[in-house]
Short mmCIF file of C-alpha atoms and ligand atoms in Angstrom, two decimals:
data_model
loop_
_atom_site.label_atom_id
_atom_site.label_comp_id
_atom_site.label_asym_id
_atom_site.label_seq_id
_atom_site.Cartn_x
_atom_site.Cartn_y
_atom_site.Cartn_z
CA UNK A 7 0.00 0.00 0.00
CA UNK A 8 1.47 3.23 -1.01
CA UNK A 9 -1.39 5.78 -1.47
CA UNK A 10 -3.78 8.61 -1.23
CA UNK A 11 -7.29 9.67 -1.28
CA UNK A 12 -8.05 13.41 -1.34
CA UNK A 13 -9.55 16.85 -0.13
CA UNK A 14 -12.38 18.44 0.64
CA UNK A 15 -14.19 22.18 1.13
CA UNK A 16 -17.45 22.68 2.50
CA UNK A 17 -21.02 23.22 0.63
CA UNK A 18 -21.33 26.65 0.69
CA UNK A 19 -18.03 28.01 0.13
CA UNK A 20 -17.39 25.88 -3.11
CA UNK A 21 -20.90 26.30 -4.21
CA UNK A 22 -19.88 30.56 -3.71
CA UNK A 23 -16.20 29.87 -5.25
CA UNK A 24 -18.10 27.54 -8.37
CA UNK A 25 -16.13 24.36 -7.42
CA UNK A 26 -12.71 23.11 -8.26
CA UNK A 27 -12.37 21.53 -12.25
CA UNK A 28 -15.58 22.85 -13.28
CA UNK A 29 -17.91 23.85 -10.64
CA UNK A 30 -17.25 20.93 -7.59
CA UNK A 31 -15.31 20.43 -4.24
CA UNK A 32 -16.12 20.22 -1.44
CA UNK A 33 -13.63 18.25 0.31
CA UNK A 34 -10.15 17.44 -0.78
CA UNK A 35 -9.04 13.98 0.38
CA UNK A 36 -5.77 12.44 -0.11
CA UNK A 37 -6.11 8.72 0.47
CA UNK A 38 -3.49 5.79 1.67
CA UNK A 39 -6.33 3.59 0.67
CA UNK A 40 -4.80 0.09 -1.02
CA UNK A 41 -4.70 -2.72 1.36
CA UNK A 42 -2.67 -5.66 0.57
CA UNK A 43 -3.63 -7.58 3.37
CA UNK A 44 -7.66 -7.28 2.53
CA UNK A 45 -7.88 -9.92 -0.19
CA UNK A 46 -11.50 -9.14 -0.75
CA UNK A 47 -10.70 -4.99 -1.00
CA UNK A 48 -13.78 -4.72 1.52
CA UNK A 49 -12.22 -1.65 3.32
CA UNK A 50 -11.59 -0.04 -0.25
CA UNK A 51 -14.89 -0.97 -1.24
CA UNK A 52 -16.67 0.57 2.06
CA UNK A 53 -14.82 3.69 1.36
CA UNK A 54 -15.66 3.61 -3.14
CA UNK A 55 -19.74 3.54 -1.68
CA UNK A 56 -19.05 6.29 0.44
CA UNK A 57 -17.28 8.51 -1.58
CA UNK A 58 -19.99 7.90 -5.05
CA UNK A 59 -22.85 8.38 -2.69
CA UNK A 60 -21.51 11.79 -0.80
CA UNK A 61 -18.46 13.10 -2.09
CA UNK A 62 -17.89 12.78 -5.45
CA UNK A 63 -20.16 15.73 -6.87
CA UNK A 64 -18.76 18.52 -4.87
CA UNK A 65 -15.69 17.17 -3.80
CA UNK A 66 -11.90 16.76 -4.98
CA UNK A 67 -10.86 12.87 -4.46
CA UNK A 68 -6.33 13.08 -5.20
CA UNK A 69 -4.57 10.13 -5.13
CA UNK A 70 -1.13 10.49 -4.10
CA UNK A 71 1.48 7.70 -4.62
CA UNK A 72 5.45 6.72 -4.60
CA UNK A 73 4.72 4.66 -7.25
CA UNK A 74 5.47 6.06 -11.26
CA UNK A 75 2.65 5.90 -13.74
CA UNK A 76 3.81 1.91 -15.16
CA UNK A 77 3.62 0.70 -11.06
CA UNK A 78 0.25 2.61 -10.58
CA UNK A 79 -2.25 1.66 -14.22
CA UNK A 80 -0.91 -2.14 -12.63
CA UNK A 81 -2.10 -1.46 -9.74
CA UNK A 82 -5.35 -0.05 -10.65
CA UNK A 83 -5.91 -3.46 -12.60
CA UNK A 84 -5.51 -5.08 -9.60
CA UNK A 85 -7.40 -3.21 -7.31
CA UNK A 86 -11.10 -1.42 -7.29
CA UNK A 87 -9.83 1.74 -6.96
CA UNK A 88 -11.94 4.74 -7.95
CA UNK A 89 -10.27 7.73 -10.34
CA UNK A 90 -9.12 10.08 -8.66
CA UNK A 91 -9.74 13.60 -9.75
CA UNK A 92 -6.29 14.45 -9.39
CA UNK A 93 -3.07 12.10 -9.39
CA UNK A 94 -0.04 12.48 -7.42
CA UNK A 95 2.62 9.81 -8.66
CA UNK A 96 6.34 9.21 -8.34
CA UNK A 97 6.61 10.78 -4.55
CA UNK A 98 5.28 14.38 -5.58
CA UNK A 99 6.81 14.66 -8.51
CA UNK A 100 4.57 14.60 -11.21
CA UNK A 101 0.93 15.60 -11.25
CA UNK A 102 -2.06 15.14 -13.40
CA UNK A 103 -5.86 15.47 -13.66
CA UNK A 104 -8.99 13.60 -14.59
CA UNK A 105 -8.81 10.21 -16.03
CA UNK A 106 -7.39 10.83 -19.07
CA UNK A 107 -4.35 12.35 -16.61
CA UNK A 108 -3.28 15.46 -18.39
CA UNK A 109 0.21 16.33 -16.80
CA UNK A 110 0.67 19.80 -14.88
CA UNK A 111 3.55 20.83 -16.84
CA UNK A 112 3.62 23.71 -14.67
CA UNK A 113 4.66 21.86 -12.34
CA UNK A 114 7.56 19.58 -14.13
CA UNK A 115 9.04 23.49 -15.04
CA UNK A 116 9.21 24.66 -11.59
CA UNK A 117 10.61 21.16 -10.25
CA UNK A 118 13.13 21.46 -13.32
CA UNK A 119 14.93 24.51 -12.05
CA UNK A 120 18.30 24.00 -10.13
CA UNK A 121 18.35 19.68 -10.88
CA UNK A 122 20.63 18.05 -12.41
CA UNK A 123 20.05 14.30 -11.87
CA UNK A 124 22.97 13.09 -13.92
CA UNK A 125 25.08 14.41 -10.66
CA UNK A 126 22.69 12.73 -8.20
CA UNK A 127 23.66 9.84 -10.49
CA UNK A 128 27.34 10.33 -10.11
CA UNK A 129 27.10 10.53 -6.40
CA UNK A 130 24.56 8.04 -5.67
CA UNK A 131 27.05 5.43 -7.23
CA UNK A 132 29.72 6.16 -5.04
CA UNK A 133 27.40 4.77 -2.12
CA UNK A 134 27.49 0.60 -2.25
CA UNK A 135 24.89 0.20 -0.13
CA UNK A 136 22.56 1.59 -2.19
CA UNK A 137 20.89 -0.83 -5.09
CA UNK A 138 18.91 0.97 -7.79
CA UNK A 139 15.52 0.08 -7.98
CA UNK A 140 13.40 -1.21 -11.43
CA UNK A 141 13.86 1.28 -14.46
CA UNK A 142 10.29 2.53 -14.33
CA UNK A 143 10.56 3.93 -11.18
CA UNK A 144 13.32 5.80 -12.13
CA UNK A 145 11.68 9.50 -13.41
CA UNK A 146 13.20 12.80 -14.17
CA UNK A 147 12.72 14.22 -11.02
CA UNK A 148 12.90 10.58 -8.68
CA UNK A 149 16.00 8.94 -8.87
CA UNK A 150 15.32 5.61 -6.10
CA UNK A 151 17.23 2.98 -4.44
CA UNK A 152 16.84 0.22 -1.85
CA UNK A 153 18.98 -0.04 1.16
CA UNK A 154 18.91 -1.74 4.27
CA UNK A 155 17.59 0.15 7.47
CA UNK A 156 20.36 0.16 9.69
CA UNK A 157 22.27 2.04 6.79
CA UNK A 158 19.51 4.10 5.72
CA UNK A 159 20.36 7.41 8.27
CA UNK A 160 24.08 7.23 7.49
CA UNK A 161 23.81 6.94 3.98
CA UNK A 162 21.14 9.65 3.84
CA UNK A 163 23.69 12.11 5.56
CA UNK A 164 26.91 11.32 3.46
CA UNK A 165 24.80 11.73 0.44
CA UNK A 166 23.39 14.86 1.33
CA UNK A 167 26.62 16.27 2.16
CA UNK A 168 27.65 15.25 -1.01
CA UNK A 169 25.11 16.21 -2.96
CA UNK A 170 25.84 19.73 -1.28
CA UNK A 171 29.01 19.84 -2.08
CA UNK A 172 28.02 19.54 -5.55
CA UNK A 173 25.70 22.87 -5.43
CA UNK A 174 22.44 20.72 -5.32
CA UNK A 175 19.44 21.04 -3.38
CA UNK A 176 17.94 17.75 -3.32
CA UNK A 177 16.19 16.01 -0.67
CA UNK A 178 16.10 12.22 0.48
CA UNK A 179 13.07 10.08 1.50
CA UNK A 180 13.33 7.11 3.26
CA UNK A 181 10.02 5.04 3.35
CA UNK A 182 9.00 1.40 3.79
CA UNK A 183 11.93 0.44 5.38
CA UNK A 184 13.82 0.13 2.18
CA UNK A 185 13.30 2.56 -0.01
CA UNK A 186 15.34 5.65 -1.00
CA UNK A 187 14.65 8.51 -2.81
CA UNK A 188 16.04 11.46 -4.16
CA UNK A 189 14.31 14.44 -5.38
CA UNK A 190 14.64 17.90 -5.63
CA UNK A 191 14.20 20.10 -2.88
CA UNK A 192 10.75 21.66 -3.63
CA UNK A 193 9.45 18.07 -4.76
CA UNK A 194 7.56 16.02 -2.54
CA UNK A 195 4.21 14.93 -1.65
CA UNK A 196 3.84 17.65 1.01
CA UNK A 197 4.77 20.45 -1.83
CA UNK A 198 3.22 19.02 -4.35
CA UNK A 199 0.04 19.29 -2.35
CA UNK A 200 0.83 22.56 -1.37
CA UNK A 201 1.57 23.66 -5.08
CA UNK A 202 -2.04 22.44 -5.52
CA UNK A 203 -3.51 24.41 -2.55
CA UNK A 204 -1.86 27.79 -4.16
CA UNK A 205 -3.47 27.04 -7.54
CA UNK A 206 -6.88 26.43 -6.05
CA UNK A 207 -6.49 29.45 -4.11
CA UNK A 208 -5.48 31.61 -6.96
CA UNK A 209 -8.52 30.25 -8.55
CA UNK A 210 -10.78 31.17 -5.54
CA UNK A 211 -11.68 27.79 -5.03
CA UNK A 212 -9.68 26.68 -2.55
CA UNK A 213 -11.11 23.59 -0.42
CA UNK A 214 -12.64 24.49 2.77
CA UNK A 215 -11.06 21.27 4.60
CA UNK A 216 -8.29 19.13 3.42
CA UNK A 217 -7.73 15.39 4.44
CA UNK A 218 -4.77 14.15 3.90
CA UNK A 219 -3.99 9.83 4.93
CA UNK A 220 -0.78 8.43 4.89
CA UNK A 221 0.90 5.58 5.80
CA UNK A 222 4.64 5.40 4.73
CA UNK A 223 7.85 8.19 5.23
CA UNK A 224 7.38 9.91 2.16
CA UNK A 225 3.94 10.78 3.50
CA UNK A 226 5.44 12.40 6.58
CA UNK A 227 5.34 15.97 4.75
CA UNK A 228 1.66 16.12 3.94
CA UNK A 229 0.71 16.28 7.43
CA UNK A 230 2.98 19.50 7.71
CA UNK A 231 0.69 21.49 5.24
CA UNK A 232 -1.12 24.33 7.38
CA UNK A 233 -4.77 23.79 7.86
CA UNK A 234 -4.84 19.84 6.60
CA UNK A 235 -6.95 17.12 8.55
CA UNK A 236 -4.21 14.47 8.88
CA UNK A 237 -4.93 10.26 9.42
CA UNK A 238 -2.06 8.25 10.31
CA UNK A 239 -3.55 4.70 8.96
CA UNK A 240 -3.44 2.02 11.92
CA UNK A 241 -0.65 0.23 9.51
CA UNK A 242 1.31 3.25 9.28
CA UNK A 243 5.31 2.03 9.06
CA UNK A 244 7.47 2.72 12.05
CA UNK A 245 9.69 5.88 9.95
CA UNK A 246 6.04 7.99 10.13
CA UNK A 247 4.98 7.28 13.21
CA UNK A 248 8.47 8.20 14.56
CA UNK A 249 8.64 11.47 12.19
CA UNK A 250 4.73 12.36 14.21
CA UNK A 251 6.61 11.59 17.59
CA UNK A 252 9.07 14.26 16.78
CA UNK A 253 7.25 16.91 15.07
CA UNK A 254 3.64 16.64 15.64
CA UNK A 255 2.64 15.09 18.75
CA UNK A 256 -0.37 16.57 20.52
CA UNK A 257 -1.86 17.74 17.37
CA UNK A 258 -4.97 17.14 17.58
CA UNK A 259 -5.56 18.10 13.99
CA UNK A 260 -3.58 14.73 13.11
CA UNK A 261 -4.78 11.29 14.63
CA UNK A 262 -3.42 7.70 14.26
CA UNK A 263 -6.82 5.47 13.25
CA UNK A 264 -6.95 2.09 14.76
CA UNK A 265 -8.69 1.01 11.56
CA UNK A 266 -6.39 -0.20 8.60
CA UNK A 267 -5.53 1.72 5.38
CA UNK A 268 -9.23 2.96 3.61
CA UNK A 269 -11.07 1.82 6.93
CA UNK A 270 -8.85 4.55 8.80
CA UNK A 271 -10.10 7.34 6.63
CA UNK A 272 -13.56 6.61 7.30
CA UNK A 273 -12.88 6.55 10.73
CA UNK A 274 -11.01 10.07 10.58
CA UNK A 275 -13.95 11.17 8.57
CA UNK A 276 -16.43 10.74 11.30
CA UNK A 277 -13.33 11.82 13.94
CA UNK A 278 -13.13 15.11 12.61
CA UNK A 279 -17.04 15.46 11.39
CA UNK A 280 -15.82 16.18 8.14
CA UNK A 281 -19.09 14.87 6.27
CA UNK A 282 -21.25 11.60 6.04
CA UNK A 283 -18.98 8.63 7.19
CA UNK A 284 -21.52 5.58 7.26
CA UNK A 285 -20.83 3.85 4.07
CA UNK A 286 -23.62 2.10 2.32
CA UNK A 287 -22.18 -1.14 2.34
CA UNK A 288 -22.26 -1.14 5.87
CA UNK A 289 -26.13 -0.35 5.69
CA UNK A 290 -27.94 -3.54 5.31
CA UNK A 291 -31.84 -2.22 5.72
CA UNK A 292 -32.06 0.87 3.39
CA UNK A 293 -35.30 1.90 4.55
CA UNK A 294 -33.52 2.95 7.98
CA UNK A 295 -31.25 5.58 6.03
CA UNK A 296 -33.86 7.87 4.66
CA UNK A 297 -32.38 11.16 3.70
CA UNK A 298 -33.85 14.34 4.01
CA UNK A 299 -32.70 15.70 1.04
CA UNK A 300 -32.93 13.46 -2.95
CA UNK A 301 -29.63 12.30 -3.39
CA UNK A 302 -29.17 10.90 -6.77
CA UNK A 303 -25.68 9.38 -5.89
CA UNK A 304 -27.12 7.79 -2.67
CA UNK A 305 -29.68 6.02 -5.04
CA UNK A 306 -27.52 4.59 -7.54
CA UNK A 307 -24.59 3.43 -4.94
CA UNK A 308 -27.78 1.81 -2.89
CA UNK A 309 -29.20 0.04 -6.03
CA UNK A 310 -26.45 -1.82 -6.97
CA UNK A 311 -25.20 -2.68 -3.61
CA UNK A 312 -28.62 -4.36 -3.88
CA UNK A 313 -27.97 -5.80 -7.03
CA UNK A 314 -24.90 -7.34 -5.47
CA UNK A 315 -26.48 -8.59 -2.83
CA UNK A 316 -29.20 -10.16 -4.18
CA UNK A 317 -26.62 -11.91 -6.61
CA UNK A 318 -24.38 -12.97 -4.16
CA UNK A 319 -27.61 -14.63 -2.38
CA UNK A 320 -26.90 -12.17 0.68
CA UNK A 321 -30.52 -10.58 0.82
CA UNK A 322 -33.61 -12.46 1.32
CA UNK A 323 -35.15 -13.76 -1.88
CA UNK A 324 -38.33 -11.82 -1.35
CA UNK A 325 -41.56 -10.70 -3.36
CA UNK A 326 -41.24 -7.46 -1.59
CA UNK A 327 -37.61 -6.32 -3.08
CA UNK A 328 -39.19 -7.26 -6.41
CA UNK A 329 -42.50 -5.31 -6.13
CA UNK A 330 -40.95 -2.51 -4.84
CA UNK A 331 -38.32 -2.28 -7.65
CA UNK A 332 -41.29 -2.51 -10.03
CA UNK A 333 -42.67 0.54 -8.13
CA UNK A 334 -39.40 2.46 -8.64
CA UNK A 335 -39.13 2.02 -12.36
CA UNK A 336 -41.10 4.09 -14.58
CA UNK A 337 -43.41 1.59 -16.63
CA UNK A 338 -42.15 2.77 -19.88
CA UNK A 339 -38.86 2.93 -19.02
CA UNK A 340 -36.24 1.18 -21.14
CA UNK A 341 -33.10 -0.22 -20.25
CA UNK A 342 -30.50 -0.25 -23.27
CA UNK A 343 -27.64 -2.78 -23.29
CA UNK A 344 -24.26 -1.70 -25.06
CA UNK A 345 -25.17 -3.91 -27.57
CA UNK A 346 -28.10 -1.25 -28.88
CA UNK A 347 -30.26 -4.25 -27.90
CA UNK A 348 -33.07 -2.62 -25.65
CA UNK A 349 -35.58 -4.30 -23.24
CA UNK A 350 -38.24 -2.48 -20.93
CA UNK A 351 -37.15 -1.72 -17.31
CA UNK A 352 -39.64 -4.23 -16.18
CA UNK A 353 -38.78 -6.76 -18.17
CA UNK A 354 -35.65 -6.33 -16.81
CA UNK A 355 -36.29 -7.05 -12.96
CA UNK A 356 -38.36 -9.71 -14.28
CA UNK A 357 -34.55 -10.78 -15.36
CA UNK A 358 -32.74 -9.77 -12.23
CA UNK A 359 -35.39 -11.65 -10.30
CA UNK A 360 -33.95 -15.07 -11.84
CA UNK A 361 -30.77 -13.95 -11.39
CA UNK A 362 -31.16 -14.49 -7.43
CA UNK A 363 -28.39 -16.56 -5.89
CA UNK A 364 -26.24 -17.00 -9.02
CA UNK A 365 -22.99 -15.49 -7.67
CA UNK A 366 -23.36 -17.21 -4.40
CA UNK A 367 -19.88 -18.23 -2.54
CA UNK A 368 -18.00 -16.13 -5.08
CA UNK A 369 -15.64 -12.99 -5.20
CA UNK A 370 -18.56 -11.18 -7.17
CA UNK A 371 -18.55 -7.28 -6.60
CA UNK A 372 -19.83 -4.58 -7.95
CA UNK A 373 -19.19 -0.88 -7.26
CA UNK A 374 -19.42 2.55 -9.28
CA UNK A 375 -17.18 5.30 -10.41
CA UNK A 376 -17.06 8.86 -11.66
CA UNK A 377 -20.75 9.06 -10.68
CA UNK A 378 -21.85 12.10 -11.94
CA UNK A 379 -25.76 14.06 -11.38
CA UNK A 380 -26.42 16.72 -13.54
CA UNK A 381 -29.91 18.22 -12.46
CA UNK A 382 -32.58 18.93 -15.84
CA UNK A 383 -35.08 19.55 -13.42
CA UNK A 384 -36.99 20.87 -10.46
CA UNK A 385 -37.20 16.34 -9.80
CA UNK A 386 -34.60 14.94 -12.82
CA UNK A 387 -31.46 13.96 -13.31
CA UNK A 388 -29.42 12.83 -15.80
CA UNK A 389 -26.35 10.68 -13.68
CA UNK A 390 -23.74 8.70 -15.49
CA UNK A 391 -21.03 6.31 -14.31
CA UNK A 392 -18.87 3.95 -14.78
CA UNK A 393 -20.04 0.67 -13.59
CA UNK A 394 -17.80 -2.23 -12.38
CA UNK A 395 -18.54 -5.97 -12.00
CA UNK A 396 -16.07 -8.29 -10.69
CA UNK A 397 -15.85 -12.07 -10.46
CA UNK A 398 -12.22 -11.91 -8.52
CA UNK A 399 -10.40 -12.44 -11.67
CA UNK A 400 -12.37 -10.49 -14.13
CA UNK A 401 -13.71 -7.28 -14.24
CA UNK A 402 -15.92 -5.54 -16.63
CA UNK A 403 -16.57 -2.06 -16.92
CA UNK A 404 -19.42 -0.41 -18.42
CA UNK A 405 -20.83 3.24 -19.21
CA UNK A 406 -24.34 4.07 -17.84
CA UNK A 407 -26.10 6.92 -18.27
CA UNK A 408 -29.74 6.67 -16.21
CA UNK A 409 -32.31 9.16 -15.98
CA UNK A 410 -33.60 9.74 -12.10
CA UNK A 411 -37.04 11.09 -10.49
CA UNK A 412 -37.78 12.07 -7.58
CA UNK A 413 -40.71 10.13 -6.26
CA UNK A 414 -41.11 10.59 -2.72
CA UNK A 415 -43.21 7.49 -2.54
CA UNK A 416 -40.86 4.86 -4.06
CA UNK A 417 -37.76 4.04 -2.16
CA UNK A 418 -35.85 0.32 -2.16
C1 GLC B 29 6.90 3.34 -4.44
C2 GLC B 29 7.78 3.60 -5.65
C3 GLC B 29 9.25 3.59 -5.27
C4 GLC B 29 9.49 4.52 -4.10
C5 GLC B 29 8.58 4.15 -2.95
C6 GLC B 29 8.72 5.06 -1.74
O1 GLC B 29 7.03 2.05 -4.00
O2 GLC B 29 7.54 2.59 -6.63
O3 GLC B 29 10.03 3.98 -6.36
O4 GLC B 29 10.82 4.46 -3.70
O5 GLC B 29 7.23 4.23 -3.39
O6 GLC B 29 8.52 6.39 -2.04
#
């Protein structure tokens, strides 16, 4: 695990400042999210359900890794992680945004002044303790090695006085236990979330609160940004929870969770009241979470939790699921398959309702992504997503687009 999950700002003063990347954020949340220990991505799940259903249309989900582009698409594959609004890769030093990850070449200029990483190169070698890691991990502003821990504080001052010697400002990370890097001075996680946190403000849309999770060393520098929420994971490695005993015990604006990895940043959700923090999959009767306002992203995240459930055999097999989905779907409704093949909505439960059972004792998940509501009504909206089904091996993904309405009458 090597992550992050984002940010956030609250209603009114992003609805005022129009939102961040076209007109939403309301919290930004960076996320150390990707458990390698949860087999069945349950904690990562609980926290995708939560985020679709509250966050996503007003607030700014970043993603913040060591890892370089190659290490992070792999594990994406592997993983049912959501896309992040923003990406952080290669320990700070490179940024992007939005799915198709458009790079903030801003940000490689500034990073390019004063670096020269064919000296870092030069010294590095002179240091036999230190093994270069895989190729793709090397970038042009990350130059990483392993070495052992009980060489890890001498080598990192020898180099640095090196490195000084040579007129460089660079600055070493030591994370994990093993890991070394080497970046320049005003790289980082920390800055690179900072550098973020200028641009919004410059923008006017700066996000009201800021969560930032970490688990590893070269996280340590996020929790110095002024004003952030910070969430130690309960799996955080020994090199952050030492840098916190230094530098930032007694803040009370930074806790250590005693939930793992995603888990943890629910619980620091609901720690620091920073918005909803019950996810729907940890709702089993829907009835009981009635909202007071129509929340289109509640509805979708809460239908095909149901859908999973009732494939995976985990609901009862009742008449009254099945009547009451009838009630919810507009009679003349029509559901159309990728194919172009199209069948009426009720026709289509009539489907689901054989469908009871048949991924029992499996892996099968489901979960949602870039849900987005766009209002075209007083009652309507228009909400698309990305839709994922997952056997444990396989995964599917598919585009839906699904017209909602209000009816105060009809709830699952
Ligand atoms: C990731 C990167 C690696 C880096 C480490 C710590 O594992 O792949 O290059 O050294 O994070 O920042």
């Amino acid at each position: 695990m090597r992550w992050s999950v984002g940010a956030w700002a609250s209603p009114e003063r992003v609805r005022k400042a129009g939102g961040v990347g076209g007109g939403r954020c309301r919290v930004g949340l960076r996320l150390e999210t990707v458990d390698h220990h949860d087999a069945e991505n349950l904690s990562l799940l609980r926290f995708n359900a939560l985020w679709e259903s509250n966050y996503r249309h007003d607030s700014l989900l970043v993603f913040s890794t060591g890892r370089s582009l190659t290490l992070y698409k792999e594990l994406r594959k592997e993983k049912p992680m959501l896309t992040p609004d923003i990406t952080i890769m290669s320990v700070g030093t490179e940024i992007t945004y939005g799915k198709s990850m458009v790079p903030d070449d801003g940000w490689f200029e500034i990073l390019s002044q004063k670096w020269d990483r064919n000296i870092v190169i030069e010294e590095a070698s002179k240091f036999s303790e230190l093994k270069p890691q895989a190729e793709t991990e090397q970038r042009p502003h990350k130059i990483s090695f392993y070495v052992e821990k009980e060489k890890a504080q001498q080598v990192t001052k020898d180099l640095s006085e090196r490195l000084e010697k040579r007129g460089l400002d660079a600055k070493i990370i030591y994370s994990g236990g093993i890991d070394l890097d080497i970046l320049p001075q005003g790289a980082g996680k920390g800055q690179a979330l900072a550098y973020l946190h200028k641009k919004f403000k410059s923008e006017g849309k700066l996000p009201i609160n800021t969560l930032v999770c970490g688990d590893s060393g070269n996280d340590a520098e996020l929790f110095s940004i002024p004003d952030v929420h910070g969430v130690m994971v309960s799996n955080a490695q020994e090199e952050l929870l030492q840098w916190h005993a230094q530098n930032a015990k007694g803040n009370p604006k930074i806790i250590h969770a005693t939930e793992r990895c995603a888990a943890g940043i629910i619980q620091a959700i609901s720690h620091f009241n920073l918005g909803p923090s019950i996810s729907p999959r940890d709702v089993m009767d829907f009835t009981e979470c009635q909202l007071e306002h129509v929340n289109p992203g509640h509805e979708i995240v809460k239908f095909y939790l149901f859908y999973e459930r009732w494939r995976r055999g985990e609901v009862e097999n009742s008449e009254s699921y099945y009547a009451s989905l009838k009630v919810v779907c507009h009679p003349s409704g029509v559901f159309i398959h990728p194919s172009g093949e199209e069948l009426s909505l009720h026709d289509s439960i009539d489907k689901l309702k054989k469908c009871y059972g048949d991924r029992q004792g499996t892996k099968y998940r489901v979960w949602v992504d870039r849900l987005l509501p766009t209002r075209i009504s007083n009652d309507a909206w228009l909400v698309s997503f990305d839709k994922w089904e997952s056997t444990g091996e396989e995964r599917q993904c598919g585009v839906v687009t699904t017209l909602l309405r209000s009816k105060a009458s009809a709830r699952l």
